[in-house]
GROMACS .gro file of C-alpha atoms in nm:
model
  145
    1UNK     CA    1  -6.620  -3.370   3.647
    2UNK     CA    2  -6.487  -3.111   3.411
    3UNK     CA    3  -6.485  -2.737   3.534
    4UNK     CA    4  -6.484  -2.421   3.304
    5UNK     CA    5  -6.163  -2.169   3.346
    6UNK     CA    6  -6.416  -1.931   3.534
    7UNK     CA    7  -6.503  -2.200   3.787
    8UNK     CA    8  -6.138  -2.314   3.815
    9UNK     CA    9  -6.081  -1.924   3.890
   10UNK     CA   10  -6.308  -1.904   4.168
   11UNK     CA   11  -6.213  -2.283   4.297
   12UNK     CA   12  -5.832  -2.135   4.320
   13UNK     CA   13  -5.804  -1.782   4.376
   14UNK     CA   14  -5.632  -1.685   4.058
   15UNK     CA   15  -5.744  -1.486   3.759
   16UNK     CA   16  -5.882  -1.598   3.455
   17UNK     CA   17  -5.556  -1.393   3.283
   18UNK     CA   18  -5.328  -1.572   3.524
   19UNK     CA   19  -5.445  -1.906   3.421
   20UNK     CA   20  -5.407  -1.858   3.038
   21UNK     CA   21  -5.078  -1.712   3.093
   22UNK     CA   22  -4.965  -2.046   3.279
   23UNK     CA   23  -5.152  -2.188   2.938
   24UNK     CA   24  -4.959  -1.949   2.682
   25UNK     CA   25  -4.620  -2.014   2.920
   26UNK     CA   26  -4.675  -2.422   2.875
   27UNK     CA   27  -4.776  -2.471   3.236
   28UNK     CA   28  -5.095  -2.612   3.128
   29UNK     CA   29  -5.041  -2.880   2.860
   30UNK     CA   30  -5.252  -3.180   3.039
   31UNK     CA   31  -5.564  -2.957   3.059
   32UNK     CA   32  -5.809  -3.051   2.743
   33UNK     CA   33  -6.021  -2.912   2.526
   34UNK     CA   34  -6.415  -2.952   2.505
   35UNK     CA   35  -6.629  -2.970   2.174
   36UNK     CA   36  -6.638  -2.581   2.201
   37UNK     CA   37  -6.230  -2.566   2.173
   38UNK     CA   38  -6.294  -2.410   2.599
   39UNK     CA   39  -6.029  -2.550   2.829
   40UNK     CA   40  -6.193  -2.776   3.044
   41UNK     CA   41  -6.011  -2.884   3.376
   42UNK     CA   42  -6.053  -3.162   3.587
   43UNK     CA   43  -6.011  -3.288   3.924
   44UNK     CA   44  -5.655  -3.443   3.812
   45UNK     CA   45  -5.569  -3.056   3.640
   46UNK     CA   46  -5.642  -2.887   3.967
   47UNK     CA   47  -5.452  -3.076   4.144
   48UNK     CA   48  -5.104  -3.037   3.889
   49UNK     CA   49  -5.245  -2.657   3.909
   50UNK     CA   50  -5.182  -2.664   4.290
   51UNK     CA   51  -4.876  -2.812   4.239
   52UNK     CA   52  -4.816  -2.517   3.964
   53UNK     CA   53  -4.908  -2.213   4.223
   54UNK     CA   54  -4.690  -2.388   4.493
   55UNK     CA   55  -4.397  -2.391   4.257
   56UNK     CA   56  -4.430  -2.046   4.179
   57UNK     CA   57  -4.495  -1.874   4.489
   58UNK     CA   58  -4.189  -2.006   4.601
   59UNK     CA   59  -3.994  -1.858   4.368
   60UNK     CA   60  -3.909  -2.108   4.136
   61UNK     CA   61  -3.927  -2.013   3.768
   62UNK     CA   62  -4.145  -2.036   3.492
   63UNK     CA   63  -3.907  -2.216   3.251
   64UNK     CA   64  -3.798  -2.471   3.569
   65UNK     CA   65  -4.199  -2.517   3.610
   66UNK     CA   66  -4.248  -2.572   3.300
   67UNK     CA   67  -3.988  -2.833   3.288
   68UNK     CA   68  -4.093  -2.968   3.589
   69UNK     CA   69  -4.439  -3.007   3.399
   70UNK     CA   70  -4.284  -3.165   3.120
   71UNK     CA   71  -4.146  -3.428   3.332
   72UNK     CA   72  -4.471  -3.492   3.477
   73UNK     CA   73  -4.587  -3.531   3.142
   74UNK     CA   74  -4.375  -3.774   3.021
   75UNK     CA   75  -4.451  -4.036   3.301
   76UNK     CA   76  -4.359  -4.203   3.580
   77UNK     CA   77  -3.989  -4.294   3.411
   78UNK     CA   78  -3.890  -3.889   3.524
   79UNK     CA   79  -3.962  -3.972   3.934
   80UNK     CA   80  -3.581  -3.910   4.003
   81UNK     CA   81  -3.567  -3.644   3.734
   82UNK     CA   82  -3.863  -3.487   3.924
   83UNK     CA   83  -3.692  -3.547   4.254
   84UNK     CA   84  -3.377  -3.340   4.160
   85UNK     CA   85  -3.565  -3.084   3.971
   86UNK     CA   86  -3.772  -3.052   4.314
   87UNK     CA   87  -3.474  -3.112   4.571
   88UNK     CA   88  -3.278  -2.805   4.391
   89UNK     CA   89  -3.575  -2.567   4.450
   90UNK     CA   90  -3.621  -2.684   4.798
   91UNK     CA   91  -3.271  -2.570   4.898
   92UNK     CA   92  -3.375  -2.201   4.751
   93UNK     CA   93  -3.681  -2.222   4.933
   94UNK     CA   94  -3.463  -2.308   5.263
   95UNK     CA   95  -3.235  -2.077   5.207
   96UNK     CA   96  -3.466  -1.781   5.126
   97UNK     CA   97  -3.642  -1.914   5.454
   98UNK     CA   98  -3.336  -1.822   5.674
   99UNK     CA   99  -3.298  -1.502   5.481
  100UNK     CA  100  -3.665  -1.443   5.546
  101UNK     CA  101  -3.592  -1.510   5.943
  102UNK     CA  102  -3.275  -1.289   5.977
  103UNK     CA  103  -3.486  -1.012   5.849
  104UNK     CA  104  -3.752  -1.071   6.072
  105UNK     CA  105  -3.533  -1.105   6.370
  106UNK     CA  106  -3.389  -0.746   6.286
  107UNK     CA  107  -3.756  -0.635   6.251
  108UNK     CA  108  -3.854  -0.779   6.579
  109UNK     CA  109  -3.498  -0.635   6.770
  110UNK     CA  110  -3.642  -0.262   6.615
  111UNK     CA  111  -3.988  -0.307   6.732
  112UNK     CA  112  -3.837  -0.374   7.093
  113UNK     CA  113  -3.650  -0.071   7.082
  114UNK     CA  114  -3.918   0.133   6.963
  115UNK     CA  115  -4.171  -0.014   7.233
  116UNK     CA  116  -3.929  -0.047   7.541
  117UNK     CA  117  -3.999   0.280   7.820
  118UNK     CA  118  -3.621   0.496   7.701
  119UNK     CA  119  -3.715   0.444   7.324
  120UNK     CA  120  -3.590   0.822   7.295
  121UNK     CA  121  -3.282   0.729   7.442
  122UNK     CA  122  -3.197   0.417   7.261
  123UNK     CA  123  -3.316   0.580   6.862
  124UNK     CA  124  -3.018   0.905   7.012
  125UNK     CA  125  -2.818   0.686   7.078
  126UNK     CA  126  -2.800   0.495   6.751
  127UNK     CA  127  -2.851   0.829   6.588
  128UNK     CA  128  -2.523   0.962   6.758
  129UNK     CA  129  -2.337   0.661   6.631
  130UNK     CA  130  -2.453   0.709   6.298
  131UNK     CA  131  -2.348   1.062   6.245
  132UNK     CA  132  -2.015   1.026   6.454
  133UNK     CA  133  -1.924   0.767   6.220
  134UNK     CA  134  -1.981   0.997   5.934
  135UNK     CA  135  -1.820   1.251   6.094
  136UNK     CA  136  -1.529   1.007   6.160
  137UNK     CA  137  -1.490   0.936   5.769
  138UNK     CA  138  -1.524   1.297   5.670
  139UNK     CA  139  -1.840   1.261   5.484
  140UNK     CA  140  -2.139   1.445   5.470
  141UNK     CA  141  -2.396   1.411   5.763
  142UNK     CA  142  -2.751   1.332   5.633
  143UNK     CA  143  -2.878   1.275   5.978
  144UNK     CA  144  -3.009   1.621   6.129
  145UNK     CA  145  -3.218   1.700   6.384
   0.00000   0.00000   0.00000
């Protein structure tokens, strides 16, 4: 079954402008053409498109997408050209993951502080520290009360 760009839209949550920018960017060479010259994608293209949106929402770049795509393209002889490509991006995606869970952690230490019964206490306290150790340095103290 062939779908139209407006159906592939609605089938995958992106815009109509997002998916002929993936097509202007070279994201989208496998999908055909009908009669009409209107893209027409099919079972196989959504699934490469999922493949497309997974890429990219984890960061990886257009030009390594589109290289990935290329690979894709040119057959089963890239599989361990594909592997590396995909391994690389992988360790990004790990490593933004532990970024992602410091950060949280931090979040989830403040939001403790701010809910536990001597919030007050604990925020003047930090707050202290903080302009002591401007103080301390001779600089300027931004933090006033």
């Amino acid at each position: 079954m062939a779908y139209s760009i407006q159906t592939v839209a609605q089938k995958t949550g992106l815009t109509i402008s997002t998916l002929r920018f993936y097509d202007k960017a070279g994201l989208l060479p496998f999908v055909a053409r009908d009669a009409s010259g209107y893209r027409a994608f099919t079972d196989g293209d959504l699934a490469l498109l999922h493949t497309i949106v997974c890429l990219k929402s984890t960061g990886m770049k257009i030009t390594d997408i589109r290289r990935y795509i290329e690979l894709v393209m040119a057959g089963p002889t890239t599989a361990e050209a594909r592997r590396a490509l995909l391994s690389g991006h992988r360790k990004q995606v790990i490593a933004k993951q532990q970024e992602i869970a410091h950060s949280l952690a931090e979040i989830d230490y403040k939001l403790a502080m701010y809910a536990s019964p001597d919030a007050e206490t604990k925020v003047a306290h930090e707050w202290a520290l903080a302009s002591a150790d401007k103080e301390k340095n001779g600089l300027p103290n931004p933090f006033t009360a």
